[in-house]
PDB file of C-alpha atoms in Angstrom:
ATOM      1  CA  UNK A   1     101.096 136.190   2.780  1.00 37.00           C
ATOM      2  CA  UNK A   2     103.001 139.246   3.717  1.00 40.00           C
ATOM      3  CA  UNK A   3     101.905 141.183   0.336  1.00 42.00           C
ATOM      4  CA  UNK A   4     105.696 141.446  -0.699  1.00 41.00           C
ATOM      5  CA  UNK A   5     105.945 141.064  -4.455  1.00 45.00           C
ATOM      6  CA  UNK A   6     109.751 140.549  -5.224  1.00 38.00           C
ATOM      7  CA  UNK A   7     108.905 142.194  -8.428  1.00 42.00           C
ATOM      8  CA  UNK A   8     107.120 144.734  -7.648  1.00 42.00           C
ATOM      9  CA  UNK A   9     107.618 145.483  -3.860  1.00 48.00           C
ATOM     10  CA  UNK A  10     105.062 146.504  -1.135  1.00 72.00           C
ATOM     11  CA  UNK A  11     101.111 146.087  -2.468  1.00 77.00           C
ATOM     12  CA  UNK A  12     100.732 149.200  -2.668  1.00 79.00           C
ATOM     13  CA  UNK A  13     103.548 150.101  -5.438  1.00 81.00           C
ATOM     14  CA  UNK A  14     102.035 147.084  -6.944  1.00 78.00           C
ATOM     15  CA  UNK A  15      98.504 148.281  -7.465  1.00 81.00           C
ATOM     16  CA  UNK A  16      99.575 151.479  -8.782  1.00 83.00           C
ATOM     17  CA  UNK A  17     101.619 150.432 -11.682  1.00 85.00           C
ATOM     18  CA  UNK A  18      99.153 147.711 -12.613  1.00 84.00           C
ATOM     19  CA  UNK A  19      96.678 150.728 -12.622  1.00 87.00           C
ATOM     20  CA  UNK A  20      98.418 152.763 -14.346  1.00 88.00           C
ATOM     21  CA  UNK A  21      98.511 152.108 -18.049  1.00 91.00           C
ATOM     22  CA  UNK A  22      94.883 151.573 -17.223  1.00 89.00           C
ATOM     23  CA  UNK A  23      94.458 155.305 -16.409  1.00 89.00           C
ATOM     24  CA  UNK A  24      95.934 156.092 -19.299  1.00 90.00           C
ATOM     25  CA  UNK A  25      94.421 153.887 -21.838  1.00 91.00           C
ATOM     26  CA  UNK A  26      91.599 156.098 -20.475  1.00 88.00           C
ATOM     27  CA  UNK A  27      93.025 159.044 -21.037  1.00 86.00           C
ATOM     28  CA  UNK A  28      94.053 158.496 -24.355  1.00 88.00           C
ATOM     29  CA  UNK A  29      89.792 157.325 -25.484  1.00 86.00           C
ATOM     30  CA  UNK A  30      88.806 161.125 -24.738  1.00 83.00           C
ATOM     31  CA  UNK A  31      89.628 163.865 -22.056  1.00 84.00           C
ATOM     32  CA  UNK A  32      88.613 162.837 -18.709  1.00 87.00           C
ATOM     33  CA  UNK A  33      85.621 164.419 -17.197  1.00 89.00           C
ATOM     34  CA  UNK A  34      85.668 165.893 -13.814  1.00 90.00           C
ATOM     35  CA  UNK A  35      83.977 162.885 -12.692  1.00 92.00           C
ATOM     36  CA  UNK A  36      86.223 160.550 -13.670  1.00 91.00           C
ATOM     37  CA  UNK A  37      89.727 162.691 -12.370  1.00 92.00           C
ATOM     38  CA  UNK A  38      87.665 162.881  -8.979  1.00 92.00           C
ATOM     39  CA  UNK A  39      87.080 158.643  -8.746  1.00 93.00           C
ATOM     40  CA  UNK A  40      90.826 158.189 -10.019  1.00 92.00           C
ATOM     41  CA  UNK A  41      91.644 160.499  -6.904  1.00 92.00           C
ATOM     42  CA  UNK A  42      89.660 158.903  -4.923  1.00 92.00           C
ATOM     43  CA  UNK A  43      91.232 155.530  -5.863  1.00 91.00           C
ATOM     44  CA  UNK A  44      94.823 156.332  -5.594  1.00 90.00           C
ATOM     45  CA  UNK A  45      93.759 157.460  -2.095  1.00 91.00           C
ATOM     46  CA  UNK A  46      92.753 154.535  -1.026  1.00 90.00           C
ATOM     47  CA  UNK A  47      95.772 152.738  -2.535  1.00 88.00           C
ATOM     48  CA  UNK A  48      97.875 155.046  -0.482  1.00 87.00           C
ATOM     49  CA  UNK A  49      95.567 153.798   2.771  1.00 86.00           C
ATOM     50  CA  UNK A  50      96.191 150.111   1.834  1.00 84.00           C
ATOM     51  CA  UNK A  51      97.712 148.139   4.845  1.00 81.00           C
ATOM     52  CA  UNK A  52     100.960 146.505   3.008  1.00 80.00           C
ATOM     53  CA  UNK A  53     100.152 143.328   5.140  1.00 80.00           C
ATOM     54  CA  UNK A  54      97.629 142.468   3.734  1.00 78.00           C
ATOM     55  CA  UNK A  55      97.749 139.473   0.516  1.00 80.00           C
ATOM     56  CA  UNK A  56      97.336 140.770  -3.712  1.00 79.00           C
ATOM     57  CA  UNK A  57      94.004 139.030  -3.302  1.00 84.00           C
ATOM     58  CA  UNK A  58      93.049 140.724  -0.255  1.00 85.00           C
ATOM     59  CA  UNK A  59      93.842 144.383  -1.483  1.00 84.00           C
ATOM     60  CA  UNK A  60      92.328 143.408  -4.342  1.00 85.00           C
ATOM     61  CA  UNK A  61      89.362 143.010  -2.670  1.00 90.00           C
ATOM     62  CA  UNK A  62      89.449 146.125  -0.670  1.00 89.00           C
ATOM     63  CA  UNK A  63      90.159 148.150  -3.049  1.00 89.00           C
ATOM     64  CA  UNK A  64      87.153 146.613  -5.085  1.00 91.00           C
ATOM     65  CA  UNK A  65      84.845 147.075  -1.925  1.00 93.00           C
ATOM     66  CA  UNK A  66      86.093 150.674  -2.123  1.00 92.00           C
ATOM     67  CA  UNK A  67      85.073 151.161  -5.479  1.00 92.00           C
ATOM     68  CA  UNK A  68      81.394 150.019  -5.189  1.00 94.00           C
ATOM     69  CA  UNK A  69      81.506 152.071  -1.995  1.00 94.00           C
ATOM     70  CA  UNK A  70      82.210 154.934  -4.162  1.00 93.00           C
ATOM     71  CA  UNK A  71      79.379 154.039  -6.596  1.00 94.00           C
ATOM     72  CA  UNK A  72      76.789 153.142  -4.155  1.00 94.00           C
ATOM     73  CA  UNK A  73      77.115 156.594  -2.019  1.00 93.00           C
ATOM     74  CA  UNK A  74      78.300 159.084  -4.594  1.00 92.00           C
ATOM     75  CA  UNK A  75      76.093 158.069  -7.758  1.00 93.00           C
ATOM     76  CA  UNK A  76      73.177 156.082  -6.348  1.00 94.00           C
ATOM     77  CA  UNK A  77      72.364 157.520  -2.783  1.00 95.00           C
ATOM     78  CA  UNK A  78      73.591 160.653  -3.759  1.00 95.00           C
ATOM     79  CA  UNK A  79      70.802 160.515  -6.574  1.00 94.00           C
ATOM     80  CA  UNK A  80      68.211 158.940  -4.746  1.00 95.00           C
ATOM     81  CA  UNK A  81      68.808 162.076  -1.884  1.00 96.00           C
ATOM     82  CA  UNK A  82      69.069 164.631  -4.974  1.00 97.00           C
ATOM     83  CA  UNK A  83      65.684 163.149  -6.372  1.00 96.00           C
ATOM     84  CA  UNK A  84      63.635 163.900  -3.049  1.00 96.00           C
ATOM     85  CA  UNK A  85      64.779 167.104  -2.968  1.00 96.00           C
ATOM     86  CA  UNK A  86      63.907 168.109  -6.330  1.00 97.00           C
ATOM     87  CA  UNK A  87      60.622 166.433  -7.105  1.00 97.00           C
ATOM     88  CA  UNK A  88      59.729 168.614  -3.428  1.00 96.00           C
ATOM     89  CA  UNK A  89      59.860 171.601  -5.289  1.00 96.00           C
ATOM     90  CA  UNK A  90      57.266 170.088  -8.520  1.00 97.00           C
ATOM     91  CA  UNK A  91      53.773 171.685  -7.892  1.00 96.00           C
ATOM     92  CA  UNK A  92      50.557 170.569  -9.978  1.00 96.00           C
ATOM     93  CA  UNK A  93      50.546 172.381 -13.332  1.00 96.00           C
ATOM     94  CA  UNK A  94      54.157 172.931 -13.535  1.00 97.00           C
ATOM     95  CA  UNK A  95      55.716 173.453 -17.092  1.00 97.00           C
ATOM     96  CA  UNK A  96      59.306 172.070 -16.431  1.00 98.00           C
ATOM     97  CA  UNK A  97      61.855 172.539 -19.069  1.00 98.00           C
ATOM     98  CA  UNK A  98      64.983 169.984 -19.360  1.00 98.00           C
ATOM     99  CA  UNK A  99      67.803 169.956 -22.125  1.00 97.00           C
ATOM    100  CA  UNK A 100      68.689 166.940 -23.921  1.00 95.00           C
ATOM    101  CA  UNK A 101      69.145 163.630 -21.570  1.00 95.00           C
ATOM    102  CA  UNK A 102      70.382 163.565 -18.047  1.00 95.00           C
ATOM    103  CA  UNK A 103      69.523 160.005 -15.812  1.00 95.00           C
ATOM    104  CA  UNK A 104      69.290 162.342 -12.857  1.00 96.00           C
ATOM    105  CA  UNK A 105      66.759 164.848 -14.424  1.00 97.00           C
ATOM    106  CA  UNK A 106      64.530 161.410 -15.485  1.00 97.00           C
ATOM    107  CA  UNK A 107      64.807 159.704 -12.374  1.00 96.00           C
ATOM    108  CA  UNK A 108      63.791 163.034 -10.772  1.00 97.00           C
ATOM    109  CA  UNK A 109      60.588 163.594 -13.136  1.00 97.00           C
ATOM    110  CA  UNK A 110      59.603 159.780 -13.121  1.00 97.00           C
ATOM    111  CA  UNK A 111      59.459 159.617  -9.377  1.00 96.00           C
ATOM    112  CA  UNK A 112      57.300 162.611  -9.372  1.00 97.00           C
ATOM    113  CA  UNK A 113      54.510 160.800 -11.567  1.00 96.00           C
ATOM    114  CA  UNK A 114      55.435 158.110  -9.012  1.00 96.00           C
ATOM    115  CA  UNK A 115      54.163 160.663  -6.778  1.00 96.00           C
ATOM    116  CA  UNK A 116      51.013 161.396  -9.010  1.00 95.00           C
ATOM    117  CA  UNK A 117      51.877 164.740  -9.057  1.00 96.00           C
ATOM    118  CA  UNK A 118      50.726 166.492 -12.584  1.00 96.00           C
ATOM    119  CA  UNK A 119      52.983 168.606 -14.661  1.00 97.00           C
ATOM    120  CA  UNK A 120      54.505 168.911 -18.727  1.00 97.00           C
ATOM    121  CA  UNK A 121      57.524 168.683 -19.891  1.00 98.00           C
ATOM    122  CA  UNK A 122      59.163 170.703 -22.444  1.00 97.00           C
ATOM    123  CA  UNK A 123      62.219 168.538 -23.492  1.00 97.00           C
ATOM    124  CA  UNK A 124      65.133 170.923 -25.635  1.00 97.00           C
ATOM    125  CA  UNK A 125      67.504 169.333 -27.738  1.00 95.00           C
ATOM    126  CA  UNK A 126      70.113 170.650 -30.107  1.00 93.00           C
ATOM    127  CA  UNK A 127      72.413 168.301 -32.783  1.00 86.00           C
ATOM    128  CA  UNK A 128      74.268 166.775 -33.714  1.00 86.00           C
ATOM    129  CA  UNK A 129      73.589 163.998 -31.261  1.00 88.00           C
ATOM    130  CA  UNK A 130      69.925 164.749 -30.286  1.00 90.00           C
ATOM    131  CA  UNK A 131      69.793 163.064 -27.068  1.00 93.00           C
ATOM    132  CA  UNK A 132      67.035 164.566 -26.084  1.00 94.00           C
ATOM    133  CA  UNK A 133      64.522 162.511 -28.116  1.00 94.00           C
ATOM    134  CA  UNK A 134      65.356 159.313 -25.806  1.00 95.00           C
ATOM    135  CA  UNK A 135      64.453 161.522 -23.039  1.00 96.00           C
ATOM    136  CA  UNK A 136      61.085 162.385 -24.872  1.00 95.00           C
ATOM    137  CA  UNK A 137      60.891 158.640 -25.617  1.00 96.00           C
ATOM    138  CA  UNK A 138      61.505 157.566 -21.705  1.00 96.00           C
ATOM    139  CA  UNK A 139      59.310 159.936 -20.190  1.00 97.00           C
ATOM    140  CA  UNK A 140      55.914 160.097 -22.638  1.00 96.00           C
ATOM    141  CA  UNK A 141      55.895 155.788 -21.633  1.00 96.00           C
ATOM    142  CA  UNK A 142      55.889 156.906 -18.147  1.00 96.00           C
ATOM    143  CA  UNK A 143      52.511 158.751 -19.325  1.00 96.00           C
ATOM    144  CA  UNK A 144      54.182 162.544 -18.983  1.00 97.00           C
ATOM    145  CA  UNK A 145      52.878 164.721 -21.263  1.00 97.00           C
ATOM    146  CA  UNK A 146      55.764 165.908 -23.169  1.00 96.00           C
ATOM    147  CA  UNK A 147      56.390 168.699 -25.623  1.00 96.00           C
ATOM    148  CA  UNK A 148      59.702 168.353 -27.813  1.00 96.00           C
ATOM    149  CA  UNK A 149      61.546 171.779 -29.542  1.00 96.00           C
ATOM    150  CA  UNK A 150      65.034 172.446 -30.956  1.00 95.00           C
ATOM    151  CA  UNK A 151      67.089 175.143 -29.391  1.00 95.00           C
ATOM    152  CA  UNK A 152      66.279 177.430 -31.684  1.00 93.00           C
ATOM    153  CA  UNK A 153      63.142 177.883 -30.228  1.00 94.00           C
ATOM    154  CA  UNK A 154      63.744 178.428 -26.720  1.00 94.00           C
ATOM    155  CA  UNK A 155      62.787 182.152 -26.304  1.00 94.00           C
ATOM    156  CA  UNK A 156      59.257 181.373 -28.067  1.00 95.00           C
ATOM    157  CA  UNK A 157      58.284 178.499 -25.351  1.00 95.00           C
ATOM    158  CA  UNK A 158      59.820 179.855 -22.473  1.00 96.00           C
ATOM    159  CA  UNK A 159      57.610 182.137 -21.613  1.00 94.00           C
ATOM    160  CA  UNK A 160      55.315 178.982 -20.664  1.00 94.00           C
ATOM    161  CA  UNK A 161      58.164 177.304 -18.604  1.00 97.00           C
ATOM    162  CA  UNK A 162      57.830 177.399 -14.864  1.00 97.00           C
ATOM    163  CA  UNK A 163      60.951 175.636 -13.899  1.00 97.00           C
ATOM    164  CA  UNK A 164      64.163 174.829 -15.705  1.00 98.00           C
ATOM    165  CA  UNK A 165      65.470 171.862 -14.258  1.00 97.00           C
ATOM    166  CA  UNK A 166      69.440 171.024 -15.783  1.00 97.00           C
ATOM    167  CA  UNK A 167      72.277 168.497 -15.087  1.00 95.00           C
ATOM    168  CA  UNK A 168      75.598 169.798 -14.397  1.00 94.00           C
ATOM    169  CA  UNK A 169      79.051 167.776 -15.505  1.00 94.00           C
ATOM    170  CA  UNK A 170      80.916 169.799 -13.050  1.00 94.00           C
ATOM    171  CA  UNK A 171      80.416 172.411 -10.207  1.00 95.00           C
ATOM    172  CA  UNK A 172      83.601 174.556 -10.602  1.00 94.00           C
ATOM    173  CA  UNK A 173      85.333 176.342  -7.616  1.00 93.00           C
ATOM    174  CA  UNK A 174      83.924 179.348  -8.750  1.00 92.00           C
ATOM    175  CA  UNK A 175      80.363 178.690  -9.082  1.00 94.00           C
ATOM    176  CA  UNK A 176      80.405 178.398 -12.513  1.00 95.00           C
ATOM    177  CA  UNK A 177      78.176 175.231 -13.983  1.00 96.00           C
ATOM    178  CA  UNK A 178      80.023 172.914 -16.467  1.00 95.00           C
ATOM    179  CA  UNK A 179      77.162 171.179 -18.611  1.00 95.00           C
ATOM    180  CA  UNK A 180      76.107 170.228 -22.047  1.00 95.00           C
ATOM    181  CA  UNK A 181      76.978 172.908 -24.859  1.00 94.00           C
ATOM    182  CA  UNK A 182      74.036 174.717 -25.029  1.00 95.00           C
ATOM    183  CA  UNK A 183      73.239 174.949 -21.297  1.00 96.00           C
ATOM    184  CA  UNK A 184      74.028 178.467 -20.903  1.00 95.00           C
ATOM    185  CA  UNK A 185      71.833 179.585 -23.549  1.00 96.00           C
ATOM    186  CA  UNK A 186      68.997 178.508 -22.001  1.00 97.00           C
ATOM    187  CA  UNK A 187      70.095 179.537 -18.691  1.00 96.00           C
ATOM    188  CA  UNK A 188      70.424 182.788 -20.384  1.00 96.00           C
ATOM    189  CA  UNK A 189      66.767 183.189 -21.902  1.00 97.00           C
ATOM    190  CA  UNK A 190      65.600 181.499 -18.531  1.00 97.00           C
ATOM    191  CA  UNK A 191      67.060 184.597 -16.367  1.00 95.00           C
ATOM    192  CA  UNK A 192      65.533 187.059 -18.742  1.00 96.00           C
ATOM    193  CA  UNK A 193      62.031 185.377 -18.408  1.00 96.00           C
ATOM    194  CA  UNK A 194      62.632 185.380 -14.850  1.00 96.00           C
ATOM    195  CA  UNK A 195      62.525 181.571 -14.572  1.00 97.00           C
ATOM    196  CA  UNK A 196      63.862 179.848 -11.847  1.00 97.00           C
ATOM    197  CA  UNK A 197      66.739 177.684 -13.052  1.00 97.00           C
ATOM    198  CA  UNK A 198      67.615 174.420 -10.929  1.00 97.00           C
ATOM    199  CA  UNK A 199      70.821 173.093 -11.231  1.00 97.00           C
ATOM    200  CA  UNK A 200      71.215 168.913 -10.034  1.00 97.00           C
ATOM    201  CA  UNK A 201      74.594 167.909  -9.002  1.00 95.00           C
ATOM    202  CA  UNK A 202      76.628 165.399  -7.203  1.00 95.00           C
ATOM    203  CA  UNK A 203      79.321 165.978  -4.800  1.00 94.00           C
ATOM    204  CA  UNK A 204      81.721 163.843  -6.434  1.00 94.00           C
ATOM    205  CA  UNK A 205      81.410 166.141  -9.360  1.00 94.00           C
ATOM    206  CA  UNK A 206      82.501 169.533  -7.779  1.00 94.00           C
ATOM    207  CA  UNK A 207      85.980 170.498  -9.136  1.00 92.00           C
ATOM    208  CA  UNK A 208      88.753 172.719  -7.619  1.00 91.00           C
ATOM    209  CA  UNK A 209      89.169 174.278 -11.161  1.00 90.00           C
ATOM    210  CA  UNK A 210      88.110 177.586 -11.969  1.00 91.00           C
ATOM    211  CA  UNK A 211      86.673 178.179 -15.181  1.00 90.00           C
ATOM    212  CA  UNK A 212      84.886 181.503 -16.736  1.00 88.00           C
ATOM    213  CA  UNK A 213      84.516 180.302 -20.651  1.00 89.00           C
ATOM    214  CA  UNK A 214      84.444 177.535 -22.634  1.00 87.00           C
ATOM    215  CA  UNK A 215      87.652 177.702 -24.497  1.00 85.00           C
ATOM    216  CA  UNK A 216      90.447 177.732 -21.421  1.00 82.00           C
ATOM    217  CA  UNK A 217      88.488 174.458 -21.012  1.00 84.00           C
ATOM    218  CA  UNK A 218      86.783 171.851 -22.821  1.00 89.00           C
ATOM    219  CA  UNK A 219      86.649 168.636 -25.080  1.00 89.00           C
ATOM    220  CA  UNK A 220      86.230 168.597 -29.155  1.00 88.00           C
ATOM    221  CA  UNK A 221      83.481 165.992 -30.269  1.00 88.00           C
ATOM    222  CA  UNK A 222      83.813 164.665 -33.712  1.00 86.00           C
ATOM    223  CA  UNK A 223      83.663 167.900 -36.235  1.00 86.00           C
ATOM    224  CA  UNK A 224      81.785 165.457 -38.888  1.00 83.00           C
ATOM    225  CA  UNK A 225      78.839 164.619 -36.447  1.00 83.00           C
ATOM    226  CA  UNK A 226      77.758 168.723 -37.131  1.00 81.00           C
ATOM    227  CA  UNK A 227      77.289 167.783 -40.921  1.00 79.00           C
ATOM    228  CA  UNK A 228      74.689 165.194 -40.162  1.00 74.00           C
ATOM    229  CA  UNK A 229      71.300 166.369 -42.064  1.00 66.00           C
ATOM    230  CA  UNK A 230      68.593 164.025 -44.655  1.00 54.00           C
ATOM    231  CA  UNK A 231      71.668 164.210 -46.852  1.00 58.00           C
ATOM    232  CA  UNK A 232      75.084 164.924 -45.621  1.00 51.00           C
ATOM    233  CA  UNK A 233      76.494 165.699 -49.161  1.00 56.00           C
ATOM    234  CA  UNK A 234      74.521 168.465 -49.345  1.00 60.00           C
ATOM    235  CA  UNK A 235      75.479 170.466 -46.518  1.00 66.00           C
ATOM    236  CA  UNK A 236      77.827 173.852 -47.131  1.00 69.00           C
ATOM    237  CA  UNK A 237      80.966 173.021 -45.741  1.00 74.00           C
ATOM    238  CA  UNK A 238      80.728 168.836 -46.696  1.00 75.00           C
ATOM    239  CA  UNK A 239      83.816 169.728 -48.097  1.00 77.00           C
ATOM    240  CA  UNK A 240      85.491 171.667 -45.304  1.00 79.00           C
ATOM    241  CA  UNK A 241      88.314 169.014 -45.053  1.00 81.00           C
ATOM    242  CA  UNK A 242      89.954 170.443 -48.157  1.00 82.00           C
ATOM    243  CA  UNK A 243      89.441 174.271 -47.552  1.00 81.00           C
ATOM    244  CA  UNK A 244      92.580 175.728 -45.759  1.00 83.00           C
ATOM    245  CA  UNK A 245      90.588 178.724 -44.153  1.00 83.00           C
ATOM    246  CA  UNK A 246      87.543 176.463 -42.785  1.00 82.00           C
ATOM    247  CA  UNK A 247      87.823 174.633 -39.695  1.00 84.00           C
ATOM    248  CA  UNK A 248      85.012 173.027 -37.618  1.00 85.00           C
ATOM    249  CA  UNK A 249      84.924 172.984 -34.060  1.00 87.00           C
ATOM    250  CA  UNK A 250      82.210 171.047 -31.656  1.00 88.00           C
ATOM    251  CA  UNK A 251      82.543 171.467 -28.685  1.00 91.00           C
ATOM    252  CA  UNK A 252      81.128 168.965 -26.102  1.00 93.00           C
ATOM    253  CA  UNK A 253      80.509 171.823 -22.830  1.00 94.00           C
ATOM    254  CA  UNK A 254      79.616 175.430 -21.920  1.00 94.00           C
ATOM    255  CA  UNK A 255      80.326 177.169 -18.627  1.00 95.00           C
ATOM    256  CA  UNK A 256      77.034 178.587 -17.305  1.00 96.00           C
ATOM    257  CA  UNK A 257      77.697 181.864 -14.735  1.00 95.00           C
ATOM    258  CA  UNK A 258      76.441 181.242 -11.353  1.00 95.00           C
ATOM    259  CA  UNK A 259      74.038 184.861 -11.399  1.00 95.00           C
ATOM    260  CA  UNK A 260      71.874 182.661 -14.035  1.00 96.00           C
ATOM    261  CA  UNK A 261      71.345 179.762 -11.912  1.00 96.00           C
ATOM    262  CA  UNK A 262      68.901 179.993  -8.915  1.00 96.00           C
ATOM    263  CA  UNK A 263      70.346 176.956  -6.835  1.00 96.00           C
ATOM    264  CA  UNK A 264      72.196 173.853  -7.139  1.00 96.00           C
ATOM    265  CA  UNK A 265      70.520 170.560  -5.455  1.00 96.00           C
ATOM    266  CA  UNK A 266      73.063 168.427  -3.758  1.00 96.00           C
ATOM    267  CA  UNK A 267      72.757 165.274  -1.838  1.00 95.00           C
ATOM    268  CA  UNK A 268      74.297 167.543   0.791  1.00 93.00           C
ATOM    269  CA  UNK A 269      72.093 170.459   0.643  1.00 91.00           C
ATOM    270  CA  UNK A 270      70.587 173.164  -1.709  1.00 94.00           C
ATOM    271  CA  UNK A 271      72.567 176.141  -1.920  1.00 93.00           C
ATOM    272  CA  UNK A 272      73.599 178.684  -4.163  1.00 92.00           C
ATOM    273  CA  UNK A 273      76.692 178.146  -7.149  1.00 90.00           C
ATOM    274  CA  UNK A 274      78.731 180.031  -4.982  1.00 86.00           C
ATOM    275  CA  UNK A 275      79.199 177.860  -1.871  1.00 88.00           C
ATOM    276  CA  UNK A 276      80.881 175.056  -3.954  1.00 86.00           C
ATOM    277  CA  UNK A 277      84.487 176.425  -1.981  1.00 85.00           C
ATOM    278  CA  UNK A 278      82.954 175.050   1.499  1.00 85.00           C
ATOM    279  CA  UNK A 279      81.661 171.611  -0.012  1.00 86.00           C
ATOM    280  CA  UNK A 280      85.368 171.157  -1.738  1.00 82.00           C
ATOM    281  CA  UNK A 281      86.787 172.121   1.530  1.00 75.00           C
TER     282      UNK A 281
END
């Protein structure tokens, strides 16, 4: 087959407009994430490298191959080099604070008991979604002793923590960390207590974007989820809906400033926030 649609022309054009309402059927579920922009990239690139002699079953194919490529060297080598790296720098009798639930962070801290090395963890959550209590969940049946606080509490244990170890959702171009709403805080209190904050990362998550707050940027969550308590109808602002001067507004990240994080682990290397320019370049 000469991959000639008569409908659609060259393989190529072809791909791209049957990917297309895909993308934005995406789009339109929730903001895109700096992960996902980077993969659609990555995917129209390859589109773009597509030989237009080849069949609609054979691109198809490539293009699949391409995709699991993607996943197997970006996400799950890239993690598997990340997790090395990281559980190098556990010692015995480490206090090692995480915040809510990352797969990275838990892959890194369950290898390390795989590595019968002994250390607590101090898992911080904050609502409305509490993640972090799977995390507590996952890593006390692993047999790691595990300690389990609200945010609020962060400056009192802190001053036990020897390492913060944090996921990022993006590496901006200008060193600034895109995580989890409430990631800065602690990166904040961590700095003051002079604790060494570690920063896990993929490549395929740095971003050409450059971000200094949270409001140029970011994604609203579902303002009800923040009224979740024992009994929802008894929280302040149940009513906020019908108040003209009360909006609520949850936001899903925080930018973290690169002088509170100590280094960023990469499957790459481990440098500091701001070399993300020469890995984008």
């Amino acid at each position: 087959s000469s991959g000639i649609n008569a409908e659609y022309g060259e393989i190529r054009s072809h791909l791209n407009i049957a990917l297309k309402p895909c993308f934005s059927y995406l789009a339109q579920c929730r903001m895109m994430s700096v992960s996902m922009e980077n993969f659609i990239k990555h995917i129209k690139l390859q589109i773009t490298k597509t030989s237009p002699d080849l069949s609609d079953n054979e691109a198809k194919e490539e293009l699949l191959f391409e995709c699991e490529n993607f996943f197997k060297e970006n996400i799950y080598l890239a993690g598997k080099s990340i997790s090395e790296k990281a559980v190098a720098r556990i010692v015995n009798g480490d206090m090692i604070l995480i915040y809510k639930k990352s797969q990275l962070i838990l892959h890194i801290l369950l290898e390390a008991k795989r590595q019968r090395k002994q250390f607590k963890v101090m898992v911080v959550d904050s609502r409305p979604d509490l993640t972090g209590v799977a995390s507590c969940e996952r890593l006390t049946a692993a047999g790691i002793p595990c300690s389990y606080v609200y945010i609020n509490s962060c400056t009192y244990i802190m001053k036990k923590v020897t390492k913060v170890l944090l996921a990022s959702d993006a590496l901006l171009a200008n060193g600034y960390v895109l995580g989890p709403v409430g990631t800065a805080m602690i990166g904040l209190i961590a700095s003051n207590y002079n604790t060494p904050v570690i920063v896990c990362c993929e490549t395929y998550k740095f971003s050409e974007r450059v971000q200094t707050d949270s409001i140029l940027y970011n994604e609203l969550a579902d303002p009800d989820s923040m009224l979740k308590t024992l009994n929802a109808d008894d929280s302040l602002v149940a009513g906020w809906r019908e108040s003209p001067n009360t909006r609520l507004v949850n936001l899903v990240y925080d930018t973290t400033p690169p002088a509170l994080v100590s280094i960023v682990i990469t499957e790459i290397a481990e440098l500091p926030c701001t070399s993300a320019p020469v890995v984008l370049r």
